[in-house]
PDB file of C-alpha atoms and ligand atoms in Angstrom:
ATOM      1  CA  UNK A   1     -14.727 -33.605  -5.690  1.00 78.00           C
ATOM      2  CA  UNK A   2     -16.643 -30.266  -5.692  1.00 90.00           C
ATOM      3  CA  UNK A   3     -17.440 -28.991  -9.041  1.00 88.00           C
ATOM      4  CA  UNK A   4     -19.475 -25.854  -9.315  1.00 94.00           C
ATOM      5  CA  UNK A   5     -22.890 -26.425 -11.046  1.00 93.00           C
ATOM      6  CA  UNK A   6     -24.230 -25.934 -14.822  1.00 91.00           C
ATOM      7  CA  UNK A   7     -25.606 -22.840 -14.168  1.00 91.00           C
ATOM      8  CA  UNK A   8     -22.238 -20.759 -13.772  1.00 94.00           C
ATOM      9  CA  UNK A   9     -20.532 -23.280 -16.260  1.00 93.00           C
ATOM     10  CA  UNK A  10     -22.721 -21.955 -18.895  1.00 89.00           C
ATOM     11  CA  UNK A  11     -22.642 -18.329 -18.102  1.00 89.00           C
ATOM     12  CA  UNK A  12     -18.719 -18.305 -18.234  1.00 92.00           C
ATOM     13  CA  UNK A  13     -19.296 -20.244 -21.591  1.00 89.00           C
ATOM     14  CA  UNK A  14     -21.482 -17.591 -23.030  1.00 84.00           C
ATOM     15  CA  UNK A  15     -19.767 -14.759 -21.646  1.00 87.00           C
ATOM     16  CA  UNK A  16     -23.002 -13.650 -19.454  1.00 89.00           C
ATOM     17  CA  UNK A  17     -20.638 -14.006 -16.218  1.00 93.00           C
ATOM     18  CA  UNK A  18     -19.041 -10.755 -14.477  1.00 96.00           C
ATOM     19  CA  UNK A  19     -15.914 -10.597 -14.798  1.00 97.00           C
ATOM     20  CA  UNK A  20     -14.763 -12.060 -10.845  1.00 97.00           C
ATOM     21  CA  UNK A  21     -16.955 -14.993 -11.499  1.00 97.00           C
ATOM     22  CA  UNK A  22     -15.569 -15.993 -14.931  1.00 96.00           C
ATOM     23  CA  UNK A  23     -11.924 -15.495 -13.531  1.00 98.00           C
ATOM     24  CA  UNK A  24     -12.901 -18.315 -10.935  1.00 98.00           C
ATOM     25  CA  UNK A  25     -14.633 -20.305 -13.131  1.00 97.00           C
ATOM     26  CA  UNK A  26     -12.102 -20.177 -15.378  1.00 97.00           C
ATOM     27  CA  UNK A  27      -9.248 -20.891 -12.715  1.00 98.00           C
ATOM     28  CA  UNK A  28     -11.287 -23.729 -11.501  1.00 98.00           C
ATOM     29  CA  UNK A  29     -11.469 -24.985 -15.219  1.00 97.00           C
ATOM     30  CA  UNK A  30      -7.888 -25.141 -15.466  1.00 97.00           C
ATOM     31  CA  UNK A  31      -7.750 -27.235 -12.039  1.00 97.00           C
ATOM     32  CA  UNK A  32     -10.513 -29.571 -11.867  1.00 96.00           C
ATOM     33  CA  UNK A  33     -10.795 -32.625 -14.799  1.00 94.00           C
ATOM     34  CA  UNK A  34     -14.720 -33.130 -13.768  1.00 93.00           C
ATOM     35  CA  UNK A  35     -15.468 -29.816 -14.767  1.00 94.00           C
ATOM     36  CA  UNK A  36     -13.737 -29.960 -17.578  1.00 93.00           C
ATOM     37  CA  UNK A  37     -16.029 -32.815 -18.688  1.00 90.00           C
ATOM     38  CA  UNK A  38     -19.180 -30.856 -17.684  1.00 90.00           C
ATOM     39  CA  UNK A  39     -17.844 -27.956 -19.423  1.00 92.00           C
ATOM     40  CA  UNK A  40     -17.620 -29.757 -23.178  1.00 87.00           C
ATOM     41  CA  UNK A  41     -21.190 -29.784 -23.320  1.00 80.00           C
ATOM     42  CA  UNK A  42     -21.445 -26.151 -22.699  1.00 78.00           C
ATOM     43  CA  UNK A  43     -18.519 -25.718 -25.614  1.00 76.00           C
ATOM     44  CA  UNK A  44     -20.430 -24.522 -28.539  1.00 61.00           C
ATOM     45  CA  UNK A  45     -23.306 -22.467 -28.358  1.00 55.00           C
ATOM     46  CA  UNK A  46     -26.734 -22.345 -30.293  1.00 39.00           C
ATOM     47  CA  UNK A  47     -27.885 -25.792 -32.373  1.00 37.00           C
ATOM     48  CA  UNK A  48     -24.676 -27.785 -32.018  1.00 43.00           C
ATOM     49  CA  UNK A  49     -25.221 -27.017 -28.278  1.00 48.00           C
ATOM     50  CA  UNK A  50     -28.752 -28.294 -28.285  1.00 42.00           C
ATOM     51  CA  UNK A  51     -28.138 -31.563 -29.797  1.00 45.00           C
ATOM     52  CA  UNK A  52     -25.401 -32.678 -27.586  1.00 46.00           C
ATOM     53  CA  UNK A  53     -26.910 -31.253 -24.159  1.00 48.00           C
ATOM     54  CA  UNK A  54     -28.669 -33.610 -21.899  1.00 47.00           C
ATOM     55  CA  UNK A  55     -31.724 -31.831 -20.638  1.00 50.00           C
ATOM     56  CA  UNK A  56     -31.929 -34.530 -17.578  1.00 50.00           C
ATOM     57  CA  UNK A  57     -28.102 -33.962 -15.967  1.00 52.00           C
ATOM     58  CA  UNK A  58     -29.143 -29.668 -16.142  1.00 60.00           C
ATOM     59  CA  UNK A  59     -31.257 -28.110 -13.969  1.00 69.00           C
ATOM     60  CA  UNK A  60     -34.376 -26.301 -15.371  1.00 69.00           C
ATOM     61  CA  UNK A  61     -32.899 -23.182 -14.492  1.00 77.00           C
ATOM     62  CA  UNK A  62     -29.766 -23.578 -16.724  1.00 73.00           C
ATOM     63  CA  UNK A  63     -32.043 -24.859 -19.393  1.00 71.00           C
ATOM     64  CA  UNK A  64     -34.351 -22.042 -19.506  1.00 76.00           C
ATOM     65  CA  UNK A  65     -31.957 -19.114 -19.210  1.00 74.00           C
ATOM     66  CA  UNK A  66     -29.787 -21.220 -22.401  1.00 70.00           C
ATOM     67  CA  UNK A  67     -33.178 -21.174 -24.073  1.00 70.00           C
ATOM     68  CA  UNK A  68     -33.701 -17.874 -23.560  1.00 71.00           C
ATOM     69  CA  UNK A  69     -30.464 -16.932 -24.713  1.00 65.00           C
ATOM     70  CA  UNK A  70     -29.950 -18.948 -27.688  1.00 64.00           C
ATOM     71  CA  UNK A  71     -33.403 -16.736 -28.339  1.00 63.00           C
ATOM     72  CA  UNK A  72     -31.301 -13.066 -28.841  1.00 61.00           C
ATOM     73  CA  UNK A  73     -27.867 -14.176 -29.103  1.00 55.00           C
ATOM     74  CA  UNK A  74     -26.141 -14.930 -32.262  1.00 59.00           C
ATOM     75  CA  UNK A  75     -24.292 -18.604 -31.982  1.00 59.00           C
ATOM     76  CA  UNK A  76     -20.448 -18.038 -30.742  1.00 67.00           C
ATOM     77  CA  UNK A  77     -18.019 -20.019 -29.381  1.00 76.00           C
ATOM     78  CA  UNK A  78     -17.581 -20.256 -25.639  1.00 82.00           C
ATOM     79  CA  UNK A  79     -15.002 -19.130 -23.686  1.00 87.00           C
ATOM     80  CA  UNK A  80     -11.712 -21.480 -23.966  1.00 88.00           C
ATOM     81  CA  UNK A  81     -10.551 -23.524 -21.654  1.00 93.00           C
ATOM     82  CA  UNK A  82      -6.756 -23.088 -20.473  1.00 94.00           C
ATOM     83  CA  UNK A  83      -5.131 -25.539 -18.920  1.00 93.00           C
ATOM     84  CA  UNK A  84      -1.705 -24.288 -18.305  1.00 95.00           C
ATOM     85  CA  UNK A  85      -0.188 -22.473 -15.021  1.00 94.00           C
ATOM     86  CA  UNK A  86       1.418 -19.162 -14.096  1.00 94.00           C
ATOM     87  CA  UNK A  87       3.286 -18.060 -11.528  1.00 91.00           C
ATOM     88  CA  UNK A  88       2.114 -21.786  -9.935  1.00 93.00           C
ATOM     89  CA  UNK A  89      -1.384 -20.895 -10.422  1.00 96.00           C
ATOM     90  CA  UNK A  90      -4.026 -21.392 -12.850  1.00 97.00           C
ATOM     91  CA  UNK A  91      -3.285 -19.145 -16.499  1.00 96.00           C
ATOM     92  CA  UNK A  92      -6.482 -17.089 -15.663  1.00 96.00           C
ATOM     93  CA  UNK A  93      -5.281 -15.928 -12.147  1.00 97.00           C
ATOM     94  CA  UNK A  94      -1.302 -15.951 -12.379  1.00 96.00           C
ATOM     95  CA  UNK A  95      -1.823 -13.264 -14.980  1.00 94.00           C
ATOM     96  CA  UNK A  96      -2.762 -10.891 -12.295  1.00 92.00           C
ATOM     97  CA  UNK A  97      -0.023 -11.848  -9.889  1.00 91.00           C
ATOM     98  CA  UNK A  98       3.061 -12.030 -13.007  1.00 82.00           C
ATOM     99  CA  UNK A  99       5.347 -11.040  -9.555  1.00 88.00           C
ATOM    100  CA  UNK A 100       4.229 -14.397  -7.500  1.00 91.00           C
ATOM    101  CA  UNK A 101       1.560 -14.570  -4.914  1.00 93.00           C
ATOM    102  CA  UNK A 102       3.918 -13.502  -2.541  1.00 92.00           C
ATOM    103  CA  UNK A 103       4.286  -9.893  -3.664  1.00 92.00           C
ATOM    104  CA  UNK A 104       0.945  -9.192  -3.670  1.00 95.00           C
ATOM    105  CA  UNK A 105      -0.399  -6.732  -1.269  1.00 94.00           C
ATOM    106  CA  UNK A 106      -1.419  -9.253   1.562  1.00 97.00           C
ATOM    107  CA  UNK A 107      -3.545  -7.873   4.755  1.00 96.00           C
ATOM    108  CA  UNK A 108      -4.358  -9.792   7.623  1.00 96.00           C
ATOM    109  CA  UNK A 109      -8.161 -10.319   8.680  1.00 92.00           C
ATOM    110  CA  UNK A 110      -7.613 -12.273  11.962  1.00 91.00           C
ATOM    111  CA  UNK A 111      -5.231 -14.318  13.256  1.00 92.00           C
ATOM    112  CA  UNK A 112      -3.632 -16.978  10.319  1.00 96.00           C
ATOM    113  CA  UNK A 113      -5.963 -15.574   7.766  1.00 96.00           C
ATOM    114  CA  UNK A 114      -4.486 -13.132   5.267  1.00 97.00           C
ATOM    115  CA  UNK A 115      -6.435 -11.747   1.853  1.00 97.00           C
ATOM    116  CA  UNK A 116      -4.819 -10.201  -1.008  1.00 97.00           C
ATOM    117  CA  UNK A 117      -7.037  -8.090  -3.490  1.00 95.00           C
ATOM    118  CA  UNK A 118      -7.541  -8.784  -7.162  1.00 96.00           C
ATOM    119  CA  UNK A 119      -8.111  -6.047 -10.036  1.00 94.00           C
ATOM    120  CA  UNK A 120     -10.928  -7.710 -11.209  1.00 95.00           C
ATOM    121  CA  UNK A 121     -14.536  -6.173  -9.837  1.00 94.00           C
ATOM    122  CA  UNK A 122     -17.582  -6.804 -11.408  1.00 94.00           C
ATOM    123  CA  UNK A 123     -21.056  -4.431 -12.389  1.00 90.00           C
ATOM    124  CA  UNK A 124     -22.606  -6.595  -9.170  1.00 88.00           C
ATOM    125  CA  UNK A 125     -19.948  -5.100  -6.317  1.00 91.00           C
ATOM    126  CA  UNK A 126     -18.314  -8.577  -7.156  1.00 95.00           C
ATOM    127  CA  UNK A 127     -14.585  -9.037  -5.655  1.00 96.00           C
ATOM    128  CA  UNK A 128     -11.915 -11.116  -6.374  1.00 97.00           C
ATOM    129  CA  UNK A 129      -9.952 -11.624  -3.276  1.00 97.00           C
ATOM    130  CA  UNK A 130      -6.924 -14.273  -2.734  1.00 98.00           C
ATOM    131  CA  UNK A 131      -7.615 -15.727   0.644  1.00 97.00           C
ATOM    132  CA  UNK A 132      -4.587 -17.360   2.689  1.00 98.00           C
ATOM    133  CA  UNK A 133      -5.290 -19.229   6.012  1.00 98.00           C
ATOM    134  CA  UNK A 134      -2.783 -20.685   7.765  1.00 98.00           C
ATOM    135  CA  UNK A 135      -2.705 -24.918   8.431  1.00 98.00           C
ATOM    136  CA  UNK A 136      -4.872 -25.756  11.143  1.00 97.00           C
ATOM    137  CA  UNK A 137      -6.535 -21.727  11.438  1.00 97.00           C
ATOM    138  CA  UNK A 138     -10.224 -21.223  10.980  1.00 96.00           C
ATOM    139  CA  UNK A 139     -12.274 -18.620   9.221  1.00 95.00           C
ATOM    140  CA  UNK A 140     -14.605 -17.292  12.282  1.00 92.00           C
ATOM    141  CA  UNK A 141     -18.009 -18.350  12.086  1.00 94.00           C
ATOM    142  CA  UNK A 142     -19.978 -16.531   9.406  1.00 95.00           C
ATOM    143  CA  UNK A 143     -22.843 -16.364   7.187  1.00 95.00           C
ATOM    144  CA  UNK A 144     -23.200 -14.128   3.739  1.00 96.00           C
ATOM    145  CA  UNK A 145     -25.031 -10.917   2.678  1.00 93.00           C
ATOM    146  CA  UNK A 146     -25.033 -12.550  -1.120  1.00 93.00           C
ATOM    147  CA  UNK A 147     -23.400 -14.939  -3.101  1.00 95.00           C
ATOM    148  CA  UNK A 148     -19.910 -16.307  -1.967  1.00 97.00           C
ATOM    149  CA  UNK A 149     -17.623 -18.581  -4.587  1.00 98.00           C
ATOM    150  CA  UNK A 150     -14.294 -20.015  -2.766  1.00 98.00           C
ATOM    151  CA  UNK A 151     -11.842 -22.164  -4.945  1.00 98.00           C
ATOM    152  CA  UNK A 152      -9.191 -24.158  -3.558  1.00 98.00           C
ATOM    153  CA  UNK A 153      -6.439 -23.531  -5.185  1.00 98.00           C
ATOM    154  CA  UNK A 154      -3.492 -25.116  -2.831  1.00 97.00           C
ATOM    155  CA  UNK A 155      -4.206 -26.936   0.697  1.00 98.00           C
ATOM    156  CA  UNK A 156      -7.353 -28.072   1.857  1.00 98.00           C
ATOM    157  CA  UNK A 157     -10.281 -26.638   3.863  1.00 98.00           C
ATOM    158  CA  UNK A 158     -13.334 -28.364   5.674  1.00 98.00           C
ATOM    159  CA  UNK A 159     -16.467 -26.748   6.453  1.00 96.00           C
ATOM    160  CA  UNK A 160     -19.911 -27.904   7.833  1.00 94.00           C
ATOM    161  CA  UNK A 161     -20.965 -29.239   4.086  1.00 93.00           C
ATOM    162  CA  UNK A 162     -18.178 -31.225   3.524  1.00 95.00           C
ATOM    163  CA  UNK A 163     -13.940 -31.103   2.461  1.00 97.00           C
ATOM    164  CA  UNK A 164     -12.354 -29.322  -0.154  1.00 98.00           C
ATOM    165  CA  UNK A 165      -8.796 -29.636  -2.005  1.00 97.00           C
ATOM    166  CA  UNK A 166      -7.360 -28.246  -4.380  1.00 97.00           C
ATOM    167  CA  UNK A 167      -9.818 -27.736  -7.513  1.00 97.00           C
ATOM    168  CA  UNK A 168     -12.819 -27.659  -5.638  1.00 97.00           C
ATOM    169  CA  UNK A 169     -15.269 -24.741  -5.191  1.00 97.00           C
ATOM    170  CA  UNK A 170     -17.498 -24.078  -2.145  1.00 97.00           C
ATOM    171  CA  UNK A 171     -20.647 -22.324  -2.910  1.00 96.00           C
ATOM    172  CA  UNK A 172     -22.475 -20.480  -0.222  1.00 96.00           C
ATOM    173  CA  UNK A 173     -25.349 -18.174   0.480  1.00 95.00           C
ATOM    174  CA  UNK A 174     -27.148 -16.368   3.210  1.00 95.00           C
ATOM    175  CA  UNK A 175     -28.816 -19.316   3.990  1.00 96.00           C
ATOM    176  CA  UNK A 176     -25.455 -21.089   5.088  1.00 95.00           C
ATOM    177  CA  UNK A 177     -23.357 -20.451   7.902  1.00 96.00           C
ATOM    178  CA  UNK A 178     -20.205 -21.811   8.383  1.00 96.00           C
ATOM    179  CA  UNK A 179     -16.399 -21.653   9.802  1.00 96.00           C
ATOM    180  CA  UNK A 180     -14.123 -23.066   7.369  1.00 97.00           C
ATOM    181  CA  UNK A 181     -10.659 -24.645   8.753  1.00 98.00           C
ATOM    182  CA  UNK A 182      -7.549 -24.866   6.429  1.00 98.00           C
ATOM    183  CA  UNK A 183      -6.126 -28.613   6.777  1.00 98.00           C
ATOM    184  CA  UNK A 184      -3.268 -29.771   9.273  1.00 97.00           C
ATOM    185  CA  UNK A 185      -0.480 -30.661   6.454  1.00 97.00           C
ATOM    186  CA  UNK A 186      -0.334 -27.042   4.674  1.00 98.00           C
ATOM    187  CA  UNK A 187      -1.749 -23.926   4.228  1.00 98.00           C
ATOM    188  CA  UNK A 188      -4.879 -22.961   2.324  1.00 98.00           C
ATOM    189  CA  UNK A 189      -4.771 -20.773  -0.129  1.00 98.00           C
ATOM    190  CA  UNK A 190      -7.911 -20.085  -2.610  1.00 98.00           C
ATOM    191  CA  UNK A 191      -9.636 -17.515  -4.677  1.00 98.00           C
ATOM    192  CA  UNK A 192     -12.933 -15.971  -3.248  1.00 98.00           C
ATOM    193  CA  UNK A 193     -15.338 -14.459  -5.109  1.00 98.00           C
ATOM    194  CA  UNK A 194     -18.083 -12.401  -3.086  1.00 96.00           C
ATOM    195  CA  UNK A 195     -20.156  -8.955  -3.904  1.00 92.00           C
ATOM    196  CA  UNK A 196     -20.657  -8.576  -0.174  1.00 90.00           C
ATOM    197  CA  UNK A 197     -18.273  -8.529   2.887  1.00 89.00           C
ATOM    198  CA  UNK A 198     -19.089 -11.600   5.246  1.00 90.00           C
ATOM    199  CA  UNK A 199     -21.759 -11.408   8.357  1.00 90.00           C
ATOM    200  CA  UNK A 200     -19.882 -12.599  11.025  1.00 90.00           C
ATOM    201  CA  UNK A 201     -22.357 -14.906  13.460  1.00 90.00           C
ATOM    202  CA  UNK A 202     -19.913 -16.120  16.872  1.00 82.00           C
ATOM    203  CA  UNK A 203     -21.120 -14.573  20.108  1.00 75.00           C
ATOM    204  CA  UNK A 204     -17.779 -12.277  20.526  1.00 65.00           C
ATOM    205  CA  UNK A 205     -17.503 -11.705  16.548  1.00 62.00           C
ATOM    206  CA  UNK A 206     -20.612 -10.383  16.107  1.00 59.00           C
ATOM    207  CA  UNK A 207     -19.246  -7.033  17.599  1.00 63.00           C
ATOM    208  CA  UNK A 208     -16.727  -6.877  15.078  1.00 64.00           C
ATOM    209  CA  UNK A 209     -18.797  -6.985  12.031  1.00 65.00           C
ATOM    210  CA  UNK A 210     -18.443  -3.140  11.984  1.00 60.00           C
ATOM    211  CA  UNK A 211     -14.630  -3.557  11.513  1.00 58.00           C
ATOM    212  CA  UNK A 212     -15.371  -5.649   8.523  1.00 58.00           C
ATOM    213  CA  UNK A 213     -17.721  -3.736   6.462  1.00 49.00           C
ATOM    214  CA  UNK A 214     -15.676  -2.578   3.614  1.00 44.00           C
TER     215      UNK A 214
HETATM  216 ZN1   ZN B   1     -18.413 -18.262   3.752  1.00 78.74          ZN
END
């Protein structure tokens, strides 16, 4: 299981997320029962949030920035969490494809990859992008100009770091280069969230990078 970390759990609970990054977070809520768990301790902000944290399973970071919120913001509740599905996805994304994911405006990248684009953009140049890649294709080789979220929301992919079904995120950086490959039994479909277009790193893909600047 991949759940994403504290950090971005407690800015979609406070509302400090942009917009792209709660939708995931939010989808990946609805999906993954571990997160869920994490997520109750992020459930009420200010004191009733202080007493039941547990400073030792956060990082310092999340700590710090909840301190330093709790310091200017007026207590609220967080963000809810849904559970139920649309259109055979989770609540938070099947409300932006009501017609099914199949009439959305899909556009093929390379060969057994397709990506559909989301409404949902955020004050970072964050995109919301669903990302189909066919059983047994691979993402080429690539690193990232900034941060990239990808949540598994059918299928199965595998990457360098690890596996990842259905309810798990991938989180990666420009310090990670990888070439993700959808599983044998089905196609992949997930929800990326990135403010930058990939940096493509294969010998022959390199030259396309231009063709991929958007
Ligand atoms: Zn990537």
């Amino acid at each position: 299981m991949h759940p994403i970390s504290d950090e971005f759990l407690l800015d979609h609970a406070s509302g400090a997320a942009s917009a792209p990054v709660s939708l995931l977070v939010a989808s990946h809520l609805t999906l993954n029962p571990e997160a869920r768990r994490s997520y109750r301790r992020f459930e009420a902000l200010g004191g009733v949030m202080l007493e039941r944290i547990e400073p030792a399973a956060t990082s310092p970071d999340a700590l710090a920035r909840m301190m330093a919120r709790l310091d200017t913001a007026e207590p609220k509740a967080a963000a809810p969490v849904e559970t139920g599905i649309i259109a055979g996805l989770p609540a938070p994304l099947g409300r932006y494809v009501s017609g099914g994911v199949a009439s959305l405006p899909w556009r093929q990248v390379t060969r057994g990859v397709e990506e559909a684009a989301l409404p949902v953009t955020g004050k970072g140049g964050e995109r919301a992008t669903l990302l189909r890649i066919a059983a047994g294709r691979a993402i080429p080789k690539h690193t990232h100009r900034g941060l990239e979220m990808t949540l598994v929301l059918d299928g199965a992919f595998s990457d360098e770091a690890g596996q990842y079904g259905s309810g798990d995120v991938c989180v990666a950086d420009g310090k990670i280069e990888h070439q993700p490959i959808a599983g044998l039994a089905q196609d992949c479909l997930c929800l990326v969230v990135a403010s930058s277009p990939i940096r493509l790193t294969g010998p022959l893909m390199r030259l396309l990078n231009p063709f991929l600047t958007r």
